Amino acid sequence: MRESLKGFKFKNFREIPEFEDKISVFLDGLDEELVHWRGYELRAGRRALRYHTEGYACLDGDKIVAISFYIFPRKFTLKWLHDLIFRPRGPEAADVVKKDYQKRGIARHLTRLKLQILQDIGLKNYWFRTDADNIAVLNWAEKNNRRIWKKTNKQVYFSVNLDIDKH
């Protein structure tokens, strides 16, 4: 593990006691990060993850400071149907790291852990998107040879195959 990651705990969402409360505190504390990440909704006046997710969190003490996850829409919902028709194979992937914790390799480490989820259920593909002006992610995607499968004025969509693409 990189020196910059020492002192942090990395846990599967399912292993975190009181996850819903802790994730709400994390999401409520986001500010600048929301410029490029909008994967939440308001529930009872607090932010919550919008869809059913499986993933990993980075904790500093008991406080979540970063998350990396896949979206697994519940079957036969509008999101599930939309993804089935219009998206490439596999779940959507997403990451968000609190600004004070960025540039330490946390997202990269969480993504590696998150890949185990796909391997455990036998999936080989996932996809992700970013805003067209998110230069950091676009540079990372280019450096890692991520394949663009769709572009709009506002977003760029990438498809990843675990058998082909490096991680």
Backbone as a printed PyTorch tensor [residue, N CA C, xyz], in Angstrom:
tensor([[[  0.8440,  -1.1740,   0.0000],
         [  0.0000,   0.0000,   0.0000],
         [  0.8960,   1.2470,   0.0000]],

        [[  0.4880,   2.2420,  -0.7600],
         [  1.2480,   3.4920,  -0.8430],
         [  1.3420,   4.1690,   0.5230]],

        [[  2.4350,   4.8500,   0.7290],
         [  2.6500,   5.5790,   1.9840],
         [  1.5100,   6.5690,   2.2440]],

        [[  1.0120,   7.2080,   1.1830],
         [ -0.0480,   8.2160,   1.3370],
         [ -1.3750,   7.6150,   1.7930]],

        [[ -1.4970,   6.2900,   1.7690],
         [ -2.7460,   5.6300,   2.1710],
         [ -2.6950,   5.0960,   3.6000]],

        [[ -1.5280,   5.1420,   4.2110],
         [ -1.4000,   4.6110,   5.5740],
         [ -2.2540,   5.4270,   6.5330]],

        [[ -2.8950,   4.7280,   7.4480],
         [ -3.7600,   5.3780,   8.4260],
         [ -5.2270,   5.3850,   8.0220]],

        [[ -5.5060,   5.1060,   6.7560],
         [ -6.8910,   5.0220,   6.2940],
         [ -7.3710,   3.5790,   6.3640]],

        [[ -8.6720,   3.4060,   6.5320],
         [ -9.2850,   2.0780,   6.4560],
         [-10.1000,   2.0280,   5.1710]],

        [[-10.0680,   0.8830,   4.5110],
         [-10.8300,   0.6750,   3.2850],
         [-11.7820,  -0.4820,   3.5340]],

        [[-13.0870,  -0.1950,   3.4420],
         [-14.0770,  -1.2180,   3.7710],
         [-15.1760,  -1.2810,   2.7280]],

        [[-15.6730,  -2.4960,   2.5320],
         [-16.8640,  -2.7020,   1.7210],
         [-18.0220,  -1.9970,   2.4210]],

        [[-18.9270,  -1.4080,   1.6390],
         [-20.0810,  -0.7290,   2.2350],
         [-20.7840,  -1.6180,   3.2540]],

        [[-20.8920,  -2.9070,   2.9540],
         [-21.6180,  -3.8420,   3.8250],
         [-20.9410,  -4.0450,   5.1750]],

        [[-19.6520,  -3.7310,   5.2720],
         [-18.8890,  -3.9230,   6.5100],
         [-18.9150,  -2.6990,   7.4220]],

        [[-19.5400,  -1.6210,   6.9840],
         [-19.4990,  -0.3660,   7.7370],
         [-20.7550,  -0.2490,   8.5970]],

        [[-20.5860,  -0.2800,   9.9340],
         [-21.7530,  -0.1130,  10.8060],
         [-22.3990,   1.2530,  10.5640]],

        [[-23.7170,   1.2940,  10.5990],
         [-24.4790,   2.5400,  10.4110],
         [-24.0980,   3.2360,   9.1010]],

        [[-23.9660,   2.4340,   8.0430],
         [-23.5190,   2.9630,   6.7530],
         [-24.4190,   4.0870,   6.2500]],

        [[-25.7310,   3.9170,   6.3250],
         [-26.6420,   4.9450,   5.7850],
         [-26.4140,   6.2940,   6.4540]],

        [[-26.2290,   6.3030,   7.7650],
         [-25.9640,   7.5610,   8.4660],
         [-24.6100,   8.1400,   8.0730]],

        [[-23.5960,   7.2830,   8.0050],
         [-22.2500,   7.7590,   7.6790],
         [-22.1630,   8.2610,   6.2420]],

        [[-22.8620,   7.5970,   5.3280],
         [-22.8130,   8.0520,   3.9360],
         [-23.5540,   9.3850,   3.7980]],

        [[-24.6290,   9.5750,   4.5600],
         [-25.3410,  10.8610,   4.5270],
         [-24.4570,  11.9890,   5.0400]],

        [[-23.7280,  11.7390,   6.1220],
         [-22.8050,  12.7570,   6.6500],
         [-21.7510,  13.0920,   5.5950]],

        [[-21.1970,  12.0570,   4.9490],
         [-20.2080,  12.2690,   3.8870],
         [-20.8050,  13.0950,   2.7500]],

        [[-21.9600,  12.6790,   2.2490],
         [-22.5800,  13.3680,   1.1140],
         [-22.9880,  14.7900,   1.4760]],

        [[-23.5020,  14.9880,   2.7000],
         [-23.8780,  16.3330,   3.1360],
         [-22.6620,  17.2530,   3.2290]],

        [[-21.4770,  16.6780,   3.4350],
         [-20.2520,  17.4660,   3.5540],
         [-19.5840,  17.8010,   2.2320]],

        [[-20.1070,  17.2660,   1.1380],
         [-19.5180,  17.5620,  -0.1720],
         [-19.9150,  18.9610,  -0.6190]],

        [[-19.0110,  19.6340,  -1.2930],
         [-19.2880,  20.9770,  -1.7890],
         [-18.7460,  21.1060,  -3.2080]],

        [[-17.4770,  21.4500,  -3.3450],
         [-16.8690,  21.5920,  -4.6680],
         [-16.9230,  20.2930,  -5.4610]],

        [[-16.9160,  19.1650,  -4.7540],
         [-16.9330,  17.8640,  -5.4170],
         [-18.2080,  17.6670,  -6.2410]],

        [[-19.2620,  18.3670,  -5.8670],
         [-20.5500,  18.2050,  -6.5520],
         [-20.5780,  18.8720,  -7.9240]],

        [[-19.5340,  19.6190,  -8.2640],
         [-19.4490,  20.1920,  -9.6070],
         [-19.4450,  19.0720, -10.6370]],

        [[-18.7080,  17.9930, -10.3540],
         [-18.5750,  16.8900, -11.3110],
         [-19.2610,  15.6010, -10.8730]],

        [[-19.8560,  15.5620,  -9.7080],
         [-20.4980,  14.3250,  -9.2480],
         [-21.8710,  14.6570,  -8.6800]],

        [[-22.8850,  14.0120,  -9.2500],
         [-24.2560,  14.3050,  -8.8410],
         [-25.0460,  13.0220,  -8.5780]],

        [[-24.4020,  11.9940,  -8.0620],
         [-25.0480,  10.6990,  -7.8790],
         [-25.8100,  10.5610,  -6.5800]],

        [[-26.4690,  11.6340,  -6.1740],
         [-27.2020,  11.5980,  -4.9110],
         [-28.6020,  12.1650,  -5.1140]],

        [[-29.4260,  11.9660,  -4.1020],
         [-30.7490,  12.5890,  -4.0680],
         [-31.0270,  13.0080,  -2.6310]],

        [[-31.9900,  13.8650,  -2.4480],
         [-32.3760,  14.2760,  -1.1000],
         [-33.4650,  13.3530,  -0.5790]],

        [[-33.2610,  12.8540,   0.6310],
         [-34.2610,  12.0370,   1.3250],
         [-34.3740,  12.5700,   2.7420]],

        [[-35.5480,  12.9760,   3.1090],
         [-35.7950,  13.5200,   4.4530],
         [-34.7960,  14.6340,   4.7880]],

        [[-34.5070,  15.4740,   3.7880],
         [-33.6320,  16.6180,   4.0000],
         [-32.1450,  16.3150,   4.0270]],

        [[-31.7580,  15.0570,   3.7640],
         [-30.3430,  14.6700,   3.7580],
         [-29.9920,  14.0400,   2.4200]],

        [[-28.7300,  14.1430,   2.0430],
         [-28.2740,  13.5050,   0.8130],
         [-28.1160,  12.0050,   1.0370]],

        [[-28.4990,  11.2420,   0.0040],
         [-28.3670,   9.7800,   0.0240],
         [-27.9790,   9.3380,  -1.3760]],

        [[-27.3340,   8.1760,  -1.4820],
         [-27.0190,   7.6320,  -2.7990],
         [-28.3180,   7.3810,  -3.5430]],

        [[-28.3450,   7.7340,  -4.8210],
         [-29.5710,   7.7000,  -5.6090],
         [-30.0620,   6.2870,  -5.8990]],

        [[-29.1590,   5.3540,  -6.1600],
         [-29.5460,   4.0060,  -6.5700],
         [-28.9040,   2.9640,  -5.6670]],

        [[-29.3310,   1.7260,  -5.8360],
         [-28.7130,   0.6180,  -5.1060],
         [-27.2680,   0.4790,  -5.5790]],

        [[-26.3410,   0.4710,  -4.6380],
         [-24.9230,   0.4230,  -4.9820],
         [-24.2030,  -0.6670,  -4.2000]],

        [[-23.0900,  -1.0910,  -4.7570],
         [-22.1410,  -1.9790,  -4.0810],
         [-20.7800,  -1.3400,  -4.2650]],

        [[-20.0210,  -1.2190,  -3.1870],
         [-18.7240,  -0.5930,  -3.3460],
         [-17.9050,  -0.5620,  -2.0840]],

        [[-16.9070,   0.3040,  -2.1170],
         [-15.9630,   0.4520,  -1.0150],
         [-15.8680,   1.9120,  -0.6130]],

        [[-15.5350,   2.1120,   0.6590],
         [-15.3350,   3.4560,   1.1890],
         [-13.9610,   3.5420,   1.8310]],

        [[-13.4120,   4.7330,   1.8140],
         [-12.1910,   5.0380,   2.5510],
         [-12.6250,   5.7930,   3.7980]],

        [[-12.1480,   5.3270,   4.9360],
         [-12.4950,   5.9600,   6.2030],
         [-11.2550,   6.5450,   6.8660]],

        [[-11.4160,   7.7390,   7.3850],
         [-10.4040,   8.3800,   8.2190],
         [-10.9940,   8.3550,   9.6180]],

        [[-10.5450,   7.4180,  10.4340],
         [-11.2200,   7.1440,  11.6980],
         [-12.5360,   6.4630,  11.3760]],

        [[-13.6370,   7.0170,  11.8540],
         [-14.9630,   6.4700,  11.5410],
         [-15.6830,   7.2860,  10.4760]],

        [[-15.0000,   8.2670,   9.9060],
         [-15.6160,   9.1930,   8.9520],
         [-15.2890,   8.7740,   7.5220]],

        [[-16.3220,   8.6340,   6.6790],
         [-16.1200,   8.3310,   5.2620],
         [-15.5660,   9.5750,   4.5710]],

        [[-14.4720,   9.3780,   3.8050],
         [-13.8540,  10.5000,   3.0890],
         [-13.8330,  10.2730,   1.5800]],

        [[-14.1740,   9.0500,   1.1450],
         [-14.2040,   8.7430,  -0.2900],
         [-15.0250,   7.4780,  -0.4960]],

        [[-15.6640,   7.3960,  -1.6710],
         [-16.4170,   6.1900,  -2.0300],
         [-16.1490,   5.8440,  -3.4890]],

        [[-16.2240,   4.5640,  -3.7730],
         [-16.0800,   4.0530,  -5.1350],
         [-17.0620,   2.9000,  -5.2540]],

        [[-17.9480,   2.9590,  -6.2510],
         [-19.0270,   1.9780,  -6.2730],
         [-19.5380,   1.7160,  -7.6780]],

        [[-20.3280,   0.6480,  -7.7770],
         [-21.0820,   0.3210,  -8.9830],
         [-22.5510,   0.5190,  -8.6660]],

        [[-23.2920,   0.9510,  -9.6690],
         [-24.7420,   1.0900,  -9.5320],
         [-25.3890,  -0.1600, -10.1080]],

        [[-26.1690,  -0.8180,  -9.2810],
         [-26.9250,  -1.9910,  -9.7070],
         [-28.4070,  -1.6570,  -9.5540]],

        [[-29.0360,  -1.1190, -10.6120],
         [-30.4490,  -0.7450, -10.4910],
         [-31.3120,  -1.9630, -10.1640]],

        [[-32.3060,  -1.7320,  -9.3500],
         [-33.2340,  -2.8170,  -9.0310],
         [-33.9430,  -3.2270, -10.3170]],

        [[-34.0880,  -4.5440, -10.4920],
         [-34.6960,  -5.0600, -11.7280],
         [-36.1070,  -4.5280, -11.9180]],

        [[-36.4140,  -4.2980, -13.1770],
         [-37.7290,  -3.8770, -13.6410],
         [-38.1070,  -2.4630, -13.1960]],

        [[-37.1110,  -1.6510, -12.8020],
         [-37.3610,  -0.2350, -12.5420],
         [-37.0470,   0.5320, -13.8260]],

        [[-37.4260,   1.7990, -13.8820],
         [-37.1300,   2.6030, -15.0710],
         [-35.6270,   2.6960, -15.3240]],

        [[-34.8280,   2.8660, -14.2790],
         [-33.3690,   2.9430, -14.4430],
         [-32.8330,   1.6320, -15.0150]],

        [[-33.2970,   0.5170, -14.5090],
         [-32.8530,  -0.7930, -14.9930],
         [-33.1960,  -0.9490, -16.4760]],

        [[-34.4240,  -0.6070, -16.8420],
         [-34.8670,  -0.7240, -18.2270],
         [-34.0670,   0.2200, -19.1360]],

        [[-33.8780,   1.4530, -18.7000],
         [-33.0990,   2.4230, -19.4730],
         [-31.6790,   1.9120, -19.7080]],

        [[-31.0320,   1.4320, -18.6540],
         [-29.6620,   0.9280, -18.7960],
         [-29.6100,  -0.2910, -19.7060]],

        [[-30.6000,  -1.1490, -19.6110],
         [-30.6510,  -2.3540, -20.4400],
         [-30.7070,  -1.9950, -21.9250]],

        [[-31.4660,  -0.9610, -22.2530],
         [-31.6640,  -0.5760, -23.6510],
         [-30.5490,   0.3280, -24.1750]],

        [[-30.1390,   1.3010, -23.3800],
         [-29.2760,   2.3680, -23.8940],
         [-27.8210,   2.3440, -23.4300]],

        [[-27.4700,   1.5360, -22.4940],
         [-26.1080,   1.5430, -21.9590],
         [-25.3490,   0.2940, -22.3880]],

        [[-24.0150,   0.3510, -22.3470],
         [-23.2450,  -0.8630, -22.6440],
         [-23.4290,  -1.8780, -21.5210]],

        [[-22.9230,  -3.0650, -21.7400],
         [-23.0600,  -4.1190, -20.7390],
         [-22.3350,  -3.7430, -19.4530]],

        [[-22.8670,  -4.2310, -18.3480],
         [-22.2280,  -4.0240, -17.0560],
         [-22.7770,  -2.8260, -16.3160]],

        [[-22.4580,  -2.7310, -15.0300],
         [-22.9670,  -1.6290, -14.2100],
         [-22.1970,  -0.3310, -14.4490]],

        [[-22.8170,   0.7550, -14.0420],
         [-22.1360,   2.0490, -14.0630],
         [-21.2270,   2.1390, -12.8400]],

        [[-20.0400,   2.6840, -13.0170],
         [-19.0920,   2.8840, -11.9190],
         [-19.0100,   4.3680, -11.5890]],

        [[-18.7540,   4.6640, -10.3190],
         [-18.6120,   6.0570,  -9.9040],
         [-17.6610,   6.1430,  -8.7130]],

        [[-17.0510,   7.3020,  -8.5640],
         [-16.1290,   7.5740,  -7.4630],
         [-16.3100,   9.0200,  -7.0360]],

        [[-16.1320,   9.2810,  -5.7590],
         [-16.0470,  10.6590,  -5.2840],
         [-15.1570,  10.6690,  -4.0420]],

        [[-14.2280,  11.6300,  -4.0390],
         [-13.2770,  11.7860,  -2.9400],
         [-13.3950,  13.2210,  -2.4350]],

        [[-13.5280,  13.3880,  -1.1170],
         [-13.5790,  14.7460,  -0.5640],
         [-12.3330,  15.5160,  -0.9870]],

        [[-12.5220,  16.7760,  -1.2790],
         [-11.4450,  17.6160,  -1.8090],
         [-10.1760,  17.5450,  -0.9590]],

        [[-10.3040,  17.5890,   0.3540],
         [ -9.1310,  17.5720,   1.2330],
         [ -8.3410,  16.2680,   1.1580]],

        [[ -8.9160,  15.2330,   0.5520],
         [ -8.2760,  13.9160,   0.4950],
         [ -7.8600,  13.5280,  -0.9270]],

        [[ -8.0540,  14.4170,  -1.8730],
         [ -7.7090,  14.1060,  -3.2600],
         [ -6.1920,  14.1240,  -3.4730]],

        [[ -5.7650,  13.5100,  -4.5710],
         [ -4.3560,  13.4680,  -4.9890],
         [ -3.4790,  12.6290,  -4.0530]],

        [[ -4.0720,  11.6080,  -3.4110],
         [ -3.3090,  10.7170,  -2.5300],
         [ -3.3330,   9.2690,  -3.0170]],

        [[ -4.0580,   9.0100,  -4.1100],
         [ -4.1740,   7.6390,  -4.5950],
         [ -5.3540,   6.8860,  -4.0130]],

        [[ -6.2310,   7.5830,  -3.2910],
         [ -7.3760,   6.9290,  -2.6520],
         [ -8.3300,   6.3710,  -3.6980]],

        [[ -8.6900,   7.1590,  -4.7010],
         [ -9.6340,   6.6810,  -5.7310],
         [ -9.0590,   5.4770,  -6.4690]],

        [[ -7.7840,   5.5150,  -6.7840],
         [ -7.1490,   4.3920,  -7.4850],
         [ -7.2160,   3.1220,  -6.6290]],

        [[ -6.9140,   3.2470,  -5.3380],
         [ -6.9500,   2.0780,  -4.4500],
         [ -8.3820,   1.5520,  -4.3040]],

        [[ -9.3430,   2.4470,  -4.1330],
         [-10.7440,   2.0280,  -4.0210],
         [-11.2130,   1.3280,  -5.2920]],

        [[-10.7990,   1.8260,  -6.4420],
         [-11.2030,   1.2100,  -7.7100],
         [-10.6640,  -0.2090,  -7.8130]],

        [[ -9.4330,  -0.4160,  -7.3890],
         [ -8.8760,  -1.7800,  -7.4080],
         [ -9.6780,  -2.7100,  -6.5000]],

        [[-10.0300,  -2.2310,  -5.3190],
         [-10.8430,  -3.0430,  -4.4100],
         [-12.2100,  -3.3330,  -5.0250]],

        [[-12.7730,  -2.3210,  -5.6470],
         [-14.1130,  -2.4300,  -6.2300],
         [-14.1650,  -3.4640,  -7.3450]],

        [[-13.0810,  -3.6540,  -8.0660],
         [-13.0590,  -4.6410,  -9.1530],
         [-13.3790,  -6.0450,  -8.6500]],

        [[-13.0450,  -6.3220,  -7.3960],
         [-13.3270,  -7.6410,  -6.8260],
         [-14.8290,  -7.9260,  -6.8160]],

        [[-15.6390,  -6.8980,  -6.6580],
         [-17.0980,  -7.0780,  -6.6670],
         [-17.5320,  -7.6650,  -8.0000]],

        [[-17.0340,  -7.0950,  -9.0990],
         [-17.3940,  -7.6180, -10.4220],
         [-16.8980,  -9.0420, -10.6000]],

        [[-15.6670,  -9.2880, -10.1920],
         [-15.1060, -10.6280, -10.3450],
         [-15.9030, -11.6500,  -9.5410]],

        [[-16.3430, -11.2760,  -8.3440],
         [-17.1100, -12.1950,  -7.4940],
         [-18.4390, -12.6010,  -8.1160]],

        [[-19.0350, -11.7070,  -8.8990],
         [-20.3300, -12.0510,  -9.5120],
         [-20.1980, -12.4110, -10.9890]],

        [[-18.9620, -12.5050, -11.4660],
         [-18.7200, -12.9920, -12.8220],
         [-18.9300, -11.9850, -13.9350]],

        [[-18.9280, -10.6930, -13.6290],
         [-19.0770,  -9.6730, -14.6700],
         [-17.7100,  -9.2360, -15.1700]],

        [[-17.6440,  -8.8830, -16.4380],
         [-16.3700,  -8.4930, -17.0450],
         [-16.3880,  -7.0620, -17.5850]],

        [[-17.5320,  -6.4010, -17.5140],
         [-17.6650,  -5.0650, -18.1000],
         [-18.2700,  -4.0940, -17.1000]],

        [[-17.8580,  -2.8410, -17.2260],
         [-18.5270,  -1.7500, -16.5290],
         [-18.3460,  -0.4970, -17.3730]],

        [[-19.0440,   0.5570, -17.0200],
         [-18.9110,   1.8090, -17.7460],
         [-18.9490,   2.9600, -16.7530]],

        [[-18.4440,   4.1020, -17.1790],
         [-18.5000,   5.2970, -16.3480],
         [-18.5970,   6.5150, -17.2440]],

        [[-18.9720,   7.6070, -16.6370],
         [-19.0840,   8.8630, -17.3820],
         [-18.4830,   9.9850, -16.5560]],

        [[-18.1310,  11.0400, -17.2520],
         [-17.6230,  12.2270, -16.5780],
         [-18.0590,  13.4500, -17.3730]],

        [[-18.0470,  14.5730, -16.7150],
         [-18.3610,  15.8150, -17.4120],
         [-17.2730,  16.1060, -18.4370]],

        [[-17.6730,  16.7140, -19.5460],
         [-16.7360,  17.0060, -20.6340],
         [-15.6490,  17.9940, -20.2170]],

        [[-15.8570,  18.7160, -19.1130],
         [-14.8410,  19.6630, -18.6430],
         [-14.0620,  19.1500, -17.4270]],

        [[-14.2150,  17.8760, -17.0860],
         [-13.4750,  17.2980, -15.9630],
         [-12.1190,  16.8030, -16.4810]],

        [[-11.2040,  17.7230, -16.5970],
         [ -9.9080,  17.4610, -17.2260],
         [ -9.1420,  16.3490, -16.5100]],

        [[ -9.1890,  16.3080, -15.1910],
         [ -8.4360,  15.2880, -14.4480],
         [ -8.8800,  13.8810, -14.8360]],

        [[-10.1760,  13.6410, -14.8910],
         [-10.6720,  12.3020, -15.2500],
         [-10.4230,  12.0140, -16.7230]],

        [[-10.6080,  13.0010, -17.5840],
         [-10.3490,  12.7890, -19.0110],
         [ -8.8780,  12.4430, -19.2580]],

        [[ -7.9660,  13.1190, -18.5610],
         [ -6.5420,  12.7980, -18.6980],
         [ -6.2480,  11.3920, -18.1920]],

        [[ -6.8490,  11.0240, -17.0390],
         [ -6.6610,   9.6760, -16.4960],
         [ -7.1880,   8.6390, -17.4830]],

        [[ -8.3580,   8.8820, -18.0500],
         [ -8.9630,   7.9310, -18.9910],
         [ -8.0890,   7.7640, -20.2340]],

        [[ -7.5410,   8.8770, -20.7260],
         [ -6.6640,   8.7900, -21.9010],
         [ -5.3880,   8.0170, -21.5640]],

        [[ -4.7980,   8.3190, -20.4250],
         [ -3.5700,   7.6430, -19.9930],
         [ -3.7860,   6.1340, -19.8490]],

        [[ -4.9920,   5.7380, -19.4350],
         [ -5.3050,   4.3260, -19.2140],
         [ -6.0560,   3.6880, -20.3810]],

        [[ -6.0310,   4.3480, -21.5260],
         [ -6.6330,   3.8190, -22.7600],
         [ -8.1010,   3.4150, -22.6080]],

        [[ -8.8640,   4.2000, -21.8900],
         [-10.2980,   3.9140, -21.7570],
         [-10.9930,   4.2580, -23.0680]],

        [[-11.9180,   3.3960, -23.4700],
         [-12.6100,   3.5570, -24.7490],
         [-13.8630,   4.4150, -24.5890]],

        [[-13.9440,   5.4550, -25.3780],
         [-15.1380,   6.3010, -25.3840],
         [-16.2110,   5.5900, -26.1920]],

        [[-17.4020,   5.4640, -25.6420],
         [-18.4970,   4.8650, -26.4070],
         [-19.5820,   5.8840, -26.7230]],

        [[-19.5220,   7.0470, -26.0800],
         [-20.5190,   8.0750, -26.3790],
         [-19.9870,   9.4130, -25.8780]],

        [[-20.3060,  10.4660, -26.6470],
         [-19.9380,  11.8240, -26.2610],
         [-21.1370,  12.7280, -26.4720]],

        [[-21.3890,  13.5980, -25.5130],
         [-22.3840,  14.6490, -25.6890],
         [-21.6710,  15.9740, -25.4190]],

        [[-22.3930,  17.0650, -25.5400],
         [-21.7880,  18.3630, -25.2330],
         [-21.3640,  18.4530, -23.7740]],

        [[-22.0810,  17.7250, -22.9110],
         [-21.8380,  17.8520, -21.4760],
         [-21.0560,  16.7010, -20.8640]],

        [[-21.1480,  15.4930, -21.4380],
         [-20.5140,  14.3350, -20.8060],
         [-19.8030,  13.4330, -21.8080]],

        [[-18.8310,  12.6870, -21.2750],
         [-18.1040,  11.6800, -22.0460],
         [-18.3090,  10.3500, -21.3260]],

        [[-18.6740,   9.3150, -22.0930],
         [-18.9720,   7.9930, -21.5380],
         [-17.8900,   7.0120, -21.9760]],

        [[-17.4390,   6.1890, -21.0400],
         [-16.3870,   5.2110, -21.3040],
         [-16.8860,   3.8110, -20.9840]],

        [[-16.4020,   2.8350, -21.7320],
         [-16.7270,   1.4310, -21.5030],
         [-15.4350,   0.6820, -21.1960]],

        [[-15.4830,  -0.2230, -20.2090],
         [-14.2950,  -0.9670, -19.7920],
         [-14.6010,  -2.4600, -19.8110]],

        [[-13.7020,  -3.2230, -20.4080],
         [-13.7890,  -4.6850, -20.4030],
         [-12.5880,  -5.1920, -19.6180]],

        [[-12.8380,  -5.9290, -18.5400],
         [-11.7550,  -6.3730, -17.6610],
         [-10.7910,  -7.3380, -18.3370]],

        [[-11.2440,  -8.0350, -19.3700],
         [-10.3570,  -8.9620, -20.0800],
         [ -9.3890,  -8.2400, -21.0140]],

        [[ -9.7580,  -7.0370, -21.4410],
         [ -8.9760,  -6.3130, -22.4440],
         [ -8.2120,  -5.1390, -21.8420]],

        [[ -8.8910,  -4.3580, -21.0250],
         [ -8.3380,  -3.0930, -20.5440],
         [ -7.4720,  -3.2790, -19.3030]],

        [[ -6.4000,  -2.4800, -19.2240],
         [ -5.5460,  -2.5360, -18.0300],
         [ -6.2410,  -1.8120, -16.8780]],

        [[ -5.8370,  -2.1700, -15.6710],
         [ -6.5170,  -1.6040, -14.4960],
         [ -5.5350,  -0.8830, -13.6240]]])
